[in-house]
Coordinates of C-alpha atoms in Angstrom, one line a residue:
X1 CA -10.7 -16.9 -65.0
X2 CA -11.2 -13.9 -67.4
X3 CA -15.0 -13.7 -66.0
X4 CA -14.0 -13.7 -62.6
X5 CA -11.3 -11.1 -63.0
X6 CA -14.1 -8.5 -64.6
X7 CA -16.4 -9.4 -62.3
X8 CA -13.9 -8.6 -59.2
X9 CA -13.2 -5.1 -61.1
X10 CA -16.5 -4.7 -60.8
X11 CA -16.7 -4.9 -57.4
X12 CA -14.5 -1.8 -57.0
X13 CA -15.0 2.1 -58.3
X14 CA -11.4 2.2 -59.9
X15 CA -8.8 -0.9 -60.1
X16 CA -8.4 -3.4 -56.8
X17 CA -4.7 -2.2 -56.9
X18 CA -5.7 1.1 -56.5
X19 CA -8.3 0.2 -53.8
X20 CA -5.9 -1.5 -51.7
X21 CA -3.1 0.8 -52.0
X22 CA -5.8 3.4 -50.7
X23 CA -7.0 0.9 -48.0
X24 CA -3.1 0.5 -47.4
X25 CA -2.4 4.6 -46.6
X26 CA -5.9 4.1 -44.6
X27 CA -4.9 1.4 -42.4
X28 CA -1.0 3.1 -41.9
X29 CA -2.4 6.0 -41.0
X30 CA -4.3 5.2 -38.3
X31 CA -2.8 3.1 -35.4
X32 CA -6.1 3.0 -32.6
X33 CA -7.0 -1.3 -32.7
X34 CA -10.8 -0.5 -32.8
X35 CA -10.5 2.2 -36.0
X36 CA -8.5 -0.2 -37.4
X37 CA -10.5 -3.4 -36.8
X38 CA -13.4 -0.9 -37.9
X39 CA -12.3 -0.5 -41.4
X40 CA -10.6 -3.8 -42.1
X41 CA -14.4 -5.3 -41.5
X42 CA -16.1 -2.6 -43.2
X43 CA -13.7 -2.6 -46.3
X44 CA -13.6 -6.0 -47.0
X45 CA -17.5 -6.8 -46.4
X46 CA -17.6 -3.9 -49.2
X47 CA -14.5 -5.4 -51.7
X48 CA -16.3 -8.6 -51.5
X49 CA -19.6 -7.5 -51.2
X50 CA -20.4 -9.7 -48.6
X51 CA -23.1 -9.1 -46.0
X52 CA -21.5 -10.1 -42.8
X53 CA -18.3 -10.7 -41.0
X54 CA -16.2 -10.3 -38.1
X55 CA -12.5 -10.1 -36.6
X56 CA -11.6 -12.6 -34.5
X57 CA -7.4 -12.1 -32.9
X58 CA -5.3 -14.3 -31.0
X59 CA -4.9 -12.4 -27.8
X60 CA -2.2 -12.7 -25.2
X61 CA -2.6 -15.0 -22.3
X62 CA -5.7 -16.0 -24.4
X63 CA -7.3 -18.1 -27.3
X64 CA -8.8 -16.7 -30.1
X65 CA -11.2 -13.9 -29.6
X66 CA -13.9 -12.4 -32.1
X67 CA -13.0 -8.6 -31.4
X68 CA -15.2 -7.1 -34.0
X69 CA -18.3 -7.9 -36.0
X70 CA -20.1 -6.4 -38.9
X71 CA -23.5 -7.1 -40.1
X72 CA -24.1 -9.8 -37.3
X73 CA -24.5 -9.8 -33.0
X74 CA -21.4 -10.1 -31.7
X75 CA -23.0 -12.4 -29.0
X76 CA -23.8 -14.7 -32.4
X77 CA -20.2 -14.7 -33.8
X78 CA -18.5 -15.6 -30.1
X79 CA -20.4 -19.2 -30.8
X80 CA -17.5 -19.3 -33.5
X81 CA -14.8 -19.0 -31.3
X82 CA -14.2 -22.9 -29.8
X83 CA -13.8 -23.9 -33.6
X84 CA -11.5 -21.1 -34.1
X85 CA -9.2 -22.3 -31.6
X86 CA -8.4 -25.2 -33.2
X87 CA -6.7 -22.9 -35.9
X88 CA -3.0 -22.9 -35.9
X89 CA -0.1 -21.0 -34.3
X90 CA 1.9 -20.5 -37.7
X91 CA 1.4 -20.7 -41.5
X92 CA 2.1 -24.9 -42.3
X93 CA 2.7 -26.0 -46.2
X94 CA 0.1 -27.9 -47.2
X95 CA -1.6 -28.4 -50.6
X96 CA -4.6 -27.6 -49.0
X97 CA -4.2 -24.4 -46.6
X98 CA -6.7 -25.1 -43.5
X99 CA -8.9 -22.0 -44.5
X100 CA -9.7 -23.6 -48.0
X101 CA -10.1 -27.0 -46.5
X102 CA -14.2 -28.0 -47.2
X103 CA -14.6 -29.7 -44.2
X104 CA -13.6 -26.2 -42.2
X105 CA -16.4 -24.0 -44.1
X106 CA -18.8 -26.7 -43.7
X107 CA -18.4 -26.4 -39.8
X108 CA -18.6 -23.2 -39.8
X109 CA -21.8 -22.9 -41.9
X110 CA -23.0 -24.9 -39.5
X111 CA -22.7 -22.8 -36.7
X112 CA -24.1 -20.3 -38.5
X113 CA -27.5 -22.3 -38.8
X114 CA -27.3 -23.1 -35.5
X115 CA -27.3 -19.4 -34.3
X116 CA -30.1 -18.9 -37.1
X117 CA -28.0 -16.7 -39.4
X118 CA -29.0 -16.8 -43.1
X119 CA -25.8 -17.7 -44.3
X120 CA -25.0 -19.5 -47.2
X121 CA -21.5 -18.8 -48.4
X122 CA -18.2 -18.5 -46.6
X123 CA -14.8 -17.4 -47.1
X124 CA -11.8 -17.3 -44.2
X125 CA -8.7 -16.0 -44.8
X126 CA -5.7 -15.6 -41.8
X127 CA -4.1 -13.1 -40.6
X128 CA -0.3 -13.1 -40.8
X129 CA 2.7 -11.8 -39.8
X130 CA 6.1 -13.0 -40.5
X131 CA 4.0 -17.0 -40.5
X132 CA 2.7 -16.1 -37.4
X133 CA -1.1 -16.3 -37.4
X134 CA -2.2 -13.3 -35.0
X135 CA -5.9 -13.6 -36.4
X136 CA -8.4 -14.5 -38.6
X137 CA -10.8 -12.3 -40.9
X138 CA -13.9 -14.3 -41.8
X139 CA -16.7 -12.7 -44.3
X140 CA -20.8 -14.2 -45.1
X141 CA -22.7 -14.3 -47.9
X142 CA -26.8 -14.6 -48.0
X143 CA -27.6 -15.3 -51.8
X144 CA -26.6 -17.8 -54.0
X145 CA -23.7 -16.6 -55.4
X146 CA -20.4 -18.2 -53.6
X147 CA -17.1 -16.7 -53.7
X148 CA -15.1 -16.8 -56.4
X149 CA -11.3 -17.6 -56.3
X150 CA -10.6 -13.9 -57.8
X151 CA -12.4 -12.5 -54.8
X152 CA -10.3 -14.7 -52.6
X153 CA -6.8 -13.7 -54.1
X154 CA -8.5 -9.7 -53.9
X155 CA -9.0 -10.9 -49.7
X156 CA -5.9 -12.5 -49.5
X157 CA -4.1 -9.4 -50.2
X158 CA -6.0 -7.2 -48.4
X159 CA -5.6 -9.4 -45.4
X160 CA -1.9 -9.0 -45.8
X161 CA -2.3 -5.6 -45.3
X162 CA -4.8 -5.5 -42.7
X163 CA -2.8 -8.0 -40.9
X164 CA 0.4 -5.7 -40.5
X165 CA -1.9 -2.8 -39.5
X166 CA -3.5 -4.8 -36.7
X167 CA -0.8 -6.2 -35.8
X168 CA 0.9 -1.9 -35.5
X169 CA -2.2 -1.1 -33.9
X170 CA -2.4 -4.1 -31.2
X171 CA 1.6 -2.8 -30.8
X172 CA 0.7 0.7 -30.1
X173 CA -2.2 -0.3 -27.4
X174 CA 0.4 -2.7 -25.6
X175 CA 2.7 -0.1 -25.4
X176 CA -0.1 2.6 -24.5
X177 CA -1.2 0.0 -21.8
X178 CA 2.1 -0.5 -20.7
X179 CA 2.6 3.1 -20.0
X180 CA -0.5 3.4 -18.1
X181 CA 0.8 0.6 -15.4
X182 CA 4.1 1.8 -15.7
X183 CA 2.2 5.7 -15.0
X184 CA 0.2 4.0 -12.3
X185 CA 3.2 2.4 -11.0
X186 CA 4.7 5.5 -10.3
X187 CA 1.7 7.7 -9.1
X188 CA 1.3 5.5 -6.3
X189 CA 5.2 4.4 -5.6
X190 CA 5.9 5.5 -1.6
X191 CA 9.1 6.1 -2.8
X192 CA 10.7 9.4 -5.1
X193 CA 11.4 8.9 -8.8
X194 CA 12.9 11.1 -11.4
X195 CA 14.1 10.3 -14.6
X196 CA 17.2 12.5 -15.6
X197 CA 18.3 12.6 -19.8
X198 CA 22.2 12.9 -21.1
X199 CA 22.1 16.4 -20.4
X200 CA 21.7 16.0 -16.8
X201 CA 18.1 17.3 -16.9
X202 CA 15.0 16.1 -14.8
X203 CA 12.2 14.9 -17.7
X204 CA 9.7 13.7 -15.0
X205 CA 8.9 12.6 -11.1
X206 CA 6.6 11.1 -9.8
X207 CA 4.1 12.8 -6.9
X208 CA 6.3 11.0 -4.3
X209 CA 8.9 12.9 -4.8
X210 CA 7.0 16.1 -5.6
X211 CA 6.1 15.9 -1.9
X212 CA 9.4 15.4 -1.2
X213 CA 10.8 18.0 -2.5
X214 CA 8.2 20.5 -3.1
X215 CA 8.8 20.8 -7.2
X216 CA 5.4 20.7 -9.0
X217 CA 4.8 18.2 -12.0
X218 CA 5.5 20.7 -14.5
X219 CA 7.8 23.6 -13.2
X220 CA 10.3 20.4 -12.7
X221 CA 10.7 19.5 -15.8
X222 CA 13.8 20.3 -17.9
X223 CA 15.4 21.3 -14.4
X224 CA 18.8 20.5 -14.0
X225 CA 18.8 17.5 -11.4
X226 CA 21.6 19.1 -9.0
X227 CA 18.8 21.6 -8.6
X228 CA 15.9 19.1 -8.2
X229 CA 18.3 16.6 -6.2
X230 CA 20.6 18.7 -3.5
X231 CA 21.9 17.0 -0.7
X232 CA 23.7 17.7 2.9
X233 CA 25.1 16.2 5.3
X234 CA 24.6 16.9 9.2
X235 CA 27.2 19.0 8.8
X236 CA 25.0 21.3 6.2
X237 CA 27.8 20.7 3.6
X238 CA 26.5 19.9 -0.2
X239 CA 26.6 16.4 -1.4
X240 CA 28.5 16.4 -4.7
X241 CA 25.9 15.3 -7.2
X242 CA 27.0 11.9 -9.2
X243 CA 27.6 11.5 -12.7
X244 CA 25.5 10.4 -15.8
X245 CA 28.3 8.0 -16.6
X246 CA 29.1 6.4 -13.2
X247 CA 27.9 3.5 -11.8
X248 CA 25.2 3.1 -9.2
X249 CA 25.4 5.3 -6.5
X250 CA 23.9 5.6 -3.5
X251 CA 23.6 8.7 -1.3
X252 CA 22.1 9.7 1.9
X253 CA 21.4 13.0 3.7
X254 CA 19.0 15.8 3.8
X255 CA 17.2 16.9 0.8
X256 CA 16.6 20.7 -0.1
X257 CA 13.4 21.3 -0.9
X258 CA 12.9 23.5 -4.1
X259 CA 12.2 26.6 -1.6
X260 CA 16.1 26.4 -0.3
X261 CA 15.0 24.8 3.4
X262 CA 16.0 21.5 4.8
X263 CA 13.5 18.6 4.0
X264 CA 13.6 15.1 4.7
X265 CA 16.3 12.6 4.8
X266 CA 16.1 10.7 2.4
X267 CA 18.8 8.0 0.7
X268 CA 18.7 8.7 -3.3
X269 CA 20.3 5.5 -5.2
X270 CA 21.2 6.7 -9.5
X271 CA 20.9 3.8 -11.9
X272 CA 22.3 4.6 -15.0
X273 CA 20.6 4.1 -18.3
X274 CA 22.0 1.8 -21.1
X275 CA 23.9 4.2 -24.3
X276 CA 24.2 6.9 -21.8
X277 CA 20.9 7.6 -22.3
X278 CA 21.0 9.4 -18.4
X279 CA 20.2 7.8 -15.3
X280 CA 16.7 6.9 -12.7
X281 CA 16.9 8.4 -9.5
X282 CA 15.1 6.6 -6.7
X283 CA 14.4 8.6 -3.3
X284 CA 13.5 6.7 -0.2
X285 CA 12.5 8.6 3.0
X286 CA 14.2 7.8 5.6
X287 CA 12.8 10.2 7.8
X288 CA 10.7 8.0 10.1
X289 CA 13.9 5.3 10.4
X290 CA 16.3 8.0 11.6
X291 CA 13.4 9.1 14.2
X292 CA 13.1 5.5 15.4
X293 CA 16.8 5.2 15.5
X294 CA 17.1 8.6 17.6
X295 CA 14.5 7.1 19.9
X296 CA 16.4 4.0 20.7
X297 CA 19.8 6.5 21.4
X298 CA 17.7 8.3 23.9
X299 CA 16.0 5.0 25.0
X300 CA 19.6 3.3 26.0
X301 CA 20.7 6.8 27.4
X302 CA 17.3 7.5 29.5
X303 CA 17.2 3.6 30.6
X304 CA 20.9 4.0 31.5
X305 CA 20.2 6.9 33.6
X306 CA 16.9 5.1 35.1
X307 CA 18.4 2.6 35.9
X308 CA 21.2 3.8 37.6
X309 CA 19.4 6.3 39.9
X310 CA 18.0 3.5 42.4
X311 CA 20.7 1.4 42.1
X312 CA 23.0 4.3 43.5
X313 CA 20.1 5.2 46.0
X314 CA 19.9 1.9 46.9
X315 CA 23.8 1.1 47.3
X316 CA 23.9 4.4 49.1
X317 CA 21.4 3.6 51.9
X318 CA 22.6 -0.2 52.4
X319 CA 26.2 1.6 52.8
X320 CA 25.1 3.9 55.4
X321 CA 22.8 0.9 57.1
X322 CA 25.4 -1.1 57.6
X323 CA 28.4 1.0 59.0
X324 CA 30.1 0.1 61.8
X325 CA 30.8 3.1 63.3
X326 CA 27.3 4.9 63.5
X327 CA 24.0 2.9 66.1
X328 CA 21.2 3.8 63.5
X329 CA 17.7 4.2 65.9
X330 CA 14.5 2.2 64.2
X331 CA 12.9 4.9 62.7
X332 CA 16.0 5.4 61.1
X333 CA 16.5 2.0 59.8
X334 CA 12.5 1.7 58.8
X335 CA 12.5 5.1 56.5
X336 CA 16.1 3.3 55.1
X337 CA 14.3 0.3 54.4
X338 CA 11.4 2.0 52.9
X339 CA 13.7 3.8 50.6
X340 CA 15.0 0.7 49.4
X341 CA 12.3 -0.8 49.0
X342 CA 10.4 2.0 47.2
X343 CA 13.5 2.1 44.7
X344 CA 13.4 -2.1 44.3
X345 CA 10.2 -1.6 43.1
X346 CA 11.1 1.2 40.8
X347 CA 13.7 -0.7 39.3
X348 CA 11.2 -4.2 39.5
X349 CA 8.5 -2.2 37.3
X350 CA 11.4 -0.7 34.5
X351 CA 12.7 -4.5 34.1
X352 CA 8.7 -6.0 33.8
X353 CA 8.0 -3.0 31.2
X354 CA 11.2 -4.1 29.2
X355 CA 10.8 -7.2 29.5
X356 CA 7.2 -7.1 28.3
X357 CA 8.4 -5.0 25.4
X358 CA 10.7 -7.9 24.3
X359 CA 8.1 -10.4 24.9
X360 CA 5.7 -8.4 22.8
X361 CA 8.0 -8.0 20.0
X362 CA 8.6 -11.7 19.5
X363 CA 5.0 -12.7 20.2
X364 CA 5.1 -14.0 23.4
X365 CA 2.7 -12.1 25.6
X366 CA -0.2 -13.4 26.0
X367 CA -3.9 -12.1 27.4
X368 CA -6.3 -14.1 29.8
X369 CA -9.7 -12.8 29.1
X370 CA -12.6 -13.4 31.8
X371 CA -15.4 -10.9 32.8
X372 CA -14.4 -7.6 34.5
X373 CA -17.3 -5.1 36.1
X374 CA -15.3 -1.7 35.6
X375 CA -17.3 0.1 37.9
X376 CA -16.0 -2.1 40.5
X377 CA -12.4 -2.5 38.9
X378 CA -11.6 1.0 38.3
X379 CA -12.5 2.4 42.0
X380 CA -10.2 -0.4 43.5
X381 CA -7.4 0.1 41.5
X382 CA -7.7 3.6 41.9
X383 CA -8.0 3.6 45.9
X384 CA -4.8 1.4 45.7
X385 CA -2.8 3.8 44.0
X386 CA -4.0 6.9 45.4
X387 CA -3.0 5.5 48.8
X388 CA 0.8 5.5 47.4
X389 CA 0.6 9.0 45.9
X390 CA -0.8 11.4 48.3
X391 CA 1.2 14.3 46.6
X392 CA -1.8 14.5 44.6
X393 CA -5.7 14.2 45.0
X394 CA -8.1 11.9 43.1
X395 CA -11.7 11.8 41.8
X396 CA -13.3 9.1 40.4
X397 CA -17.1 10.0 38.7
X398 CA -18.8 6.7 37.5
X399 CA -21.8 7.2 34.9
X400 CA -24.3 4.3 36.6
X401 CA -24.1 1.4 39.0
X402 CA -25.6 -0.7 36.2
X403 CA -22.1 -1.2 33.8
X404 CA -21.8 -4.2 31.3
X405 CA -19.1 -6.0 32.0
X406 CA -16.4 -6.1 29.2
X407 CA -14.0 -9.4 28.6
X408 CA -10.4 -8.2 30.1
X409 CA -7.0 -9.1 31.6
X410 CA -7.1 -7.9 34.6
X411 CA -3.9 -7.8 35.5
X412 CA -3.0 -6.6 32.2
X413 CA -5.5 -3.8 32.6
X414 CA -4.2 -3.1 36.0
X415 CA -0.9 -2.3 33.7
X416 CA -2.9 -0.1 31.7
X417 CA -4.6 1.7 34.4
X418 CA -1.3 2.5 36.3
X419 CA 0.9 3.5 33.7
X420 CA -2.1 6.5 32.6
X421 CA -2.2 7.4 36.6
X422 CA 1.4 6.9 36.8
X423 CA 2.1 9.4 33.7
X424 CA -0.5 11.9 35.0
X425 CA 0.6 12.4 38.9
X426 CA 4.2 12.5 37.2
X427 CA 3.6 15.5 35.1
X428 CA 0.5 17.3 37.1
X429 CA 1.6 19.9 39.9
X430 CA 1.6 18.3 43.5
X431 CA -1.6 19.2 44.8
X432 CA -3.8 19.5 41.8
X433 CA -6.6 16.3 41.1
X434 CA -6.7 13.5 38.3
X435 CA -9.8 12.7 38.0
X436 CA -11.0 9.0 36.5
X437 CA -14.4 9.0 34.4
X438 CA -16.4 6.1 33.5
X439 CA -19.7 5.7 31.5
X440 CA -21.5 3.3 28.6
X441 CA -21.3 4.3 24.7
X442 CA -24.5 2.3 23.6
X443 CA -24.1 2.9 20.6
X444 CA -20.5 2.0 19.7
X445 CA -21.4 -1.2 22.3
X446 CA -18.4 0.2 24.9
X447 CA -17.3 1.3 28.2
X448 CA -14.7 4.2 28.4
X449 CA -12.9 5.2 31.0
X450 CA -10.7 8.4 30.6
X451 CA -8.3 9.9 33.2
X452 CA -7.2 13.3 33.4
X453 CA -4.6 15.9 35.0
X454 CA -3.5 19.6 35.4
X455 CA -0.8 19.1 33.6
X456 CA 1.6 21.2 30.7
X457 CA -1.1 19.7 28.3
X458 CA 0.8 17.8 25.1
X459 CA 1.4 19.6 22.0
X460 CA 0.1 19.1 18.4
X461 CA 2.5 17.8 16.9
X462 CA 3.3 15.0 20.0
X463 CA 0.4 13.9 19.6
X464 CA 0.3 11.7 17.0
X465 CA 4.0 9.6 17.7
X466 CA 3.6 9.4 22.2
X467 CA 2.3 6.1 21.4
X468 CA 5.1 4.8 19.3
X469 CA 7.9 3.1 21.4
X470 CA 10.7 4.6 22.8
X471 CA 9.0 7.7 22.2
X472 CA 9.5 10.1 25.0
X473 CA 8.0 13.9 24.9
X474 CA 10.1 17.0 24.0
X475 CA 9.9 19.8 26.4
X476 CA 8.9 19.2 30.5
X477 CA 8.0 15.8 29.7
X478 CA 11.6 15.2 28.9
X479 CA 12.8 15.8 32.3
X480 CA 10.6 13.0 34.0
X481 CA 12.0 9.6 34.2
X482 CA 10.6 6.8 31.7
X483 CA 11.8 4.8 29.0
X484 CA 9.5 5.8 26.3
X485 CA 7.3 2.1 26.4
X486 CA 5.1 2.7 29.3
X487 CA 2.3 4.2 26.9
X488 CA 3.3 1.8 23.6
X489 CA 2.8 -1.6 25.9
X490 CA -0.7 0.3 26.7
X491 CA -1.8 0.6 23.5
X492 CA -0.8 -2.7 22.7
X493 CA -2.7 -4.2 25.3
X494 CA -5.5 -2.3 24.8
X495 CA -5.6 -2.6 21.0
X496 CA -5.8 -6.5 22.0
X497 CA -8.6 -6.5 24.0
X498 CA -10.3 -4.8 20.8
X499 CA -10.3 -1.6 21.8
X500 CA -9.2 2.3 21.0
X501 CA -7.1 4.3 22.8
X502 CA -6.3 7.7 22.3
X503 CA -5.7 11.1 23.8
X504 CA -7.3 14.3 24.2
X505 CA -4.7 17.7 24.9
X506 CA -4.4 21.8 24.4
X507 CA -0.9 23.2 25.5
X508 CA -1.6 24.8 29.3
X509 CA -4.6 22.7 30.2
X510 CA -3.6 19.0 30.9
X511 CA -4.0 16.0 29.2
X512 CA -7.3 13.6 28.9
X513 CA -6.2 9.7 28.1
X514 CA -9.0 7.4 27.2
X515 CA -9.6 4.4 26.6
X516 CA -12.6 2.4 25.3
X517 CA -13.7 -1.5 25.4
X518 CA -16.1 -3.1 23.8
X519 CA -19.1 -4.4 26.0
X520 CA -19.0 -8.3 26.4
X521 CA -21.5 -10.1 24.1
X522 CA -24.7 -11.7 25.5
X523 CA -23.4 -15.3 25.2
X524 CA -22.3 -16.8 28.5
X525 CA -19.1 -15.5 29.7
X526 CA -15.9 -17.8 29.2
X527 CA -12.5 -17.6 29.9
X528 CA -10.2 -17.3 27.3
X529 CA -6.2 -16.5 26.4
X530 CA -5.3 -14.7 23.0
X531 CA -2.0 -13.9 22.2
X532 CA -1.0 -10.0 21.9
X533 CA 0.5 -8.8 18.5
X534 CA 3.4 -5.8 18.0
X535 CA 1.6 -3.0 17.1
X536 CA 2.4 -0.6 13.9
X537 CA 4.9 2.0 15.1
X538 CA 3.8 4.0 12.2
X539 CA 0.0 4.9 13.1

């Protein structure tokens, strides 16, 4: 034992103790896994002087990995690792530890040959933590000289240490990792964030809520949060701002933006942290809810007032038909009758478009697809409702006599078509033309039709939400009947067949709706029924 003790102090410049206490203020010094893997390898392939090893770690949701190799591929020390995983979870008392045990260096060395390393000697030791085996540091020897039990005493400590600063380091990179999904969690949350200390203090949001509010990243932080965080109600009166120490709270109104004006409204619920350590603030936008809500108000007021209108017309002129007192001629009674009847209708098409709307909601409405020439569809159509609207002129342009014919509803396109007409002789000047274009997009494989008026035009900022339902146009628009679905059931059905609607509008100079189908494939046309889906309110 005296020969093996001077031959390990040879191994080293000044005494091992030295060596590993310096190894020791290496390793606790630096807490990045790959530096640290880096000089565990290197240091003990150099205490030992050994000429090859590697690192292999238990991993989470994994089996035992080689992470790190010196002085061999690390595609040749991954044929290691189904041995490896037979080692145990935890340190077990036995005479014999398992990395001492003959028949385990044996199997090894034999895996070595098989790869064709030139290994001849081998010595494992674990690594440990509290008798939990988190690795295992394994080190190779070429020449003839095995390893003596000094050297493995010299390893054993050194593993102790290495083990405890892998084991820092593998910490550290959870916790880095951690941070990064929490951080990514964050960045792209729809909904605000900011965390507030114990002095009431904003320490970060998140880009949600910098949008929000229109705080930057930086300038925000170390803000108070009744700064960041300012509430009012409809009545433009402050929102008292919660305290550190309560418990949740919720809150609703409009936020201030950082530049004093009104922003969203948003609900703000304040978690508080454990020891008082402050509180999370999360900001949901509201904004698009109290819309839709508004919407349905004006919905169930406009369809109120819609409704009544030809009921009273037609009470009024079924009153004054049937008096006793007055001989009505038969012109007289015919225009009466007329009236009625024109009104029945009006109220027949407001119960089919709610209706619809329901059906389409829950999933009922169905299309029934068969071959439709458009050139020949459109013009009837079009005939058939210019007929009933002579206030206005029409003009129908069709590209060729040659169309495709697309796979359509009919009747459901019929919808389509008269709710567009219907929308433009409603808002266009009497007198003035809609005109109805057709023609062939080859090279999208559609036919578009698009119908236009002389109309206010729509503005900017309409644009975008007079497909949503219940959505009815601010300004002249406003003062035409509707119930807001007329132009959400088209796009519905439209968006069924598998095509795009959209519009096309500057302020002053009318309004151009299109709409575009896809061309019907060259295999023989069938007849066919798909079922029409709700579409996203939010697009």
């Amino acid at each position: 034992m005296k020969d093996e003790s001077a031959s390990g102090t040879d191994l080293v410049p000044f005494g091992a103790h030295e060596y590993l206490l310096a190894l020791s203020r290496a390793l606790s010094r630096n807490l990045d896994l790959g530096s640290v893997l880096h000089i565990v390898l290197e240091e003990a392939v150099v205490l030992l002087q050994a000429d090859a090893g590697f690192v292999a770690l238990r991993l989470p949701r994994s089996n035992m990995r080689v992470v790190a190799t010196t002085g061999l591929p690390l595609d040749a020390a991954r044929a290691f690792e189904p041995l490896l995983n037979s080692i145990p979870n935890h340190i077990e008392q036995n005479d014999t530890p398992w990395w001492r045990q003959t028949a385990l260096q044996r199997a090894l060395l034999r895996i070595a040959r098989r790869q064709q390393l030139p290994f001849t000697h081998i010595i494992a030791m674990p690594l440990e933590v509290d008798g939990e085996i988190i690795g295992v540091l394994i080190t190779f020897r070429s020449s003839e000289r095995a390893f003596t039990r000094y050297e493995e005493r010299l390893l054993a400590g050194f593993a102790d240490q290495a083990s405890i600063a892998i084991r820092n380091a593998m910490l550290v990179r959870q916790l880095v990792q951690e941070r990064e999904r929490l951080a990514a969690v964050l960045a792209n949350s729809a909904d605000g964030v900011a965390l507030i200390n114990a002095e009431k203090r904003v320490e970060l949001i998140n880009p949600a809520l910098a949008r929000l509010s229109g705080w930057t990243l930086e300038s925000v932080v170390g803000q108070p949060f009744t700064h960041v965080l300012q509430l009012e109600n409809e009545a433009g009166v402050r929102l008292p701002p919660p305290s550190p120490h309560d418990d949740l709270v919720r809150q609703e109104g409009y936020l201030i933006r950082c530049d004093g004006r009104q922003g969203p409204y948003v609900s703000v619920v304040y978690t508080p942290l454990a020891q008082g350590r402050g509180m999370v603030a999360s900001v949901h936008d509201l904004s698009e809810r109290r819309a839709l809500e508004a919407s349905q108000r004006a919905f169930i007021a406009g369809i109120s007032h819609e409704l009544k209108t030809p009921l009273a017309i037609i009470i009024g002129y079924a009153e004054t038909l049937l008096r006793d007192d007055v001989q009505w001629d038969e012109a007289t009674w015919r225009e009466g009758l007329h009236v009625i009847l024109d009104e029945a209708h009006h109220l027949t098409r407001l119960v089919d478009n709610l209706l619809d709307a329901a059906r389409l909601e829950a999933g009922g409405l169905k299309l029934h697809l068969e071959p439709v020439q458009l050139d020949e569809f459109l013009p009837r159509v079009l005939g058939e409702f210019a007929r009933a609207h002579l206030t206005h002129h029409f003009d129908i342009q069709i590209e060729s006599n040659a169309m495709p014919p697309v796979m359509a509803d009919s009747g459901r396109l019929r919808q389509v078509l008269h709710n567009l007409l219907s929308n433009a002789v409603k808002y266009a000047p009497e007198g003035t033309t809609v005109r109805l274009r057709l023609h062939t997009d080859t090279e999208r494989g559609e036919v578009i039709f698009c119908i236009s008026d002389e109309g206010p035009g729509i503005p900017l900022d309409e644009q975008g939400r007079i497909f949503q339902r219940f959505h009815r146009a601010k300004g002249e628009a406003s003062r035409t009947e509707g119930a807001g679905l007329g132009l959400y059931m088209a796009r519905a059905i439209v968006e069924a067949h598998g095509g795009r609607i959209w519009v096309e509008s500057e302020p002053g100079k009318g309004a151009t709706f299109c709409v575009a189908l896809p061309i019907a494939d060259d295999k023989p046309p069938t007849r066919r029924t798909i079922r029409i889906r709700p579409v996203d309110n939010s697009k």
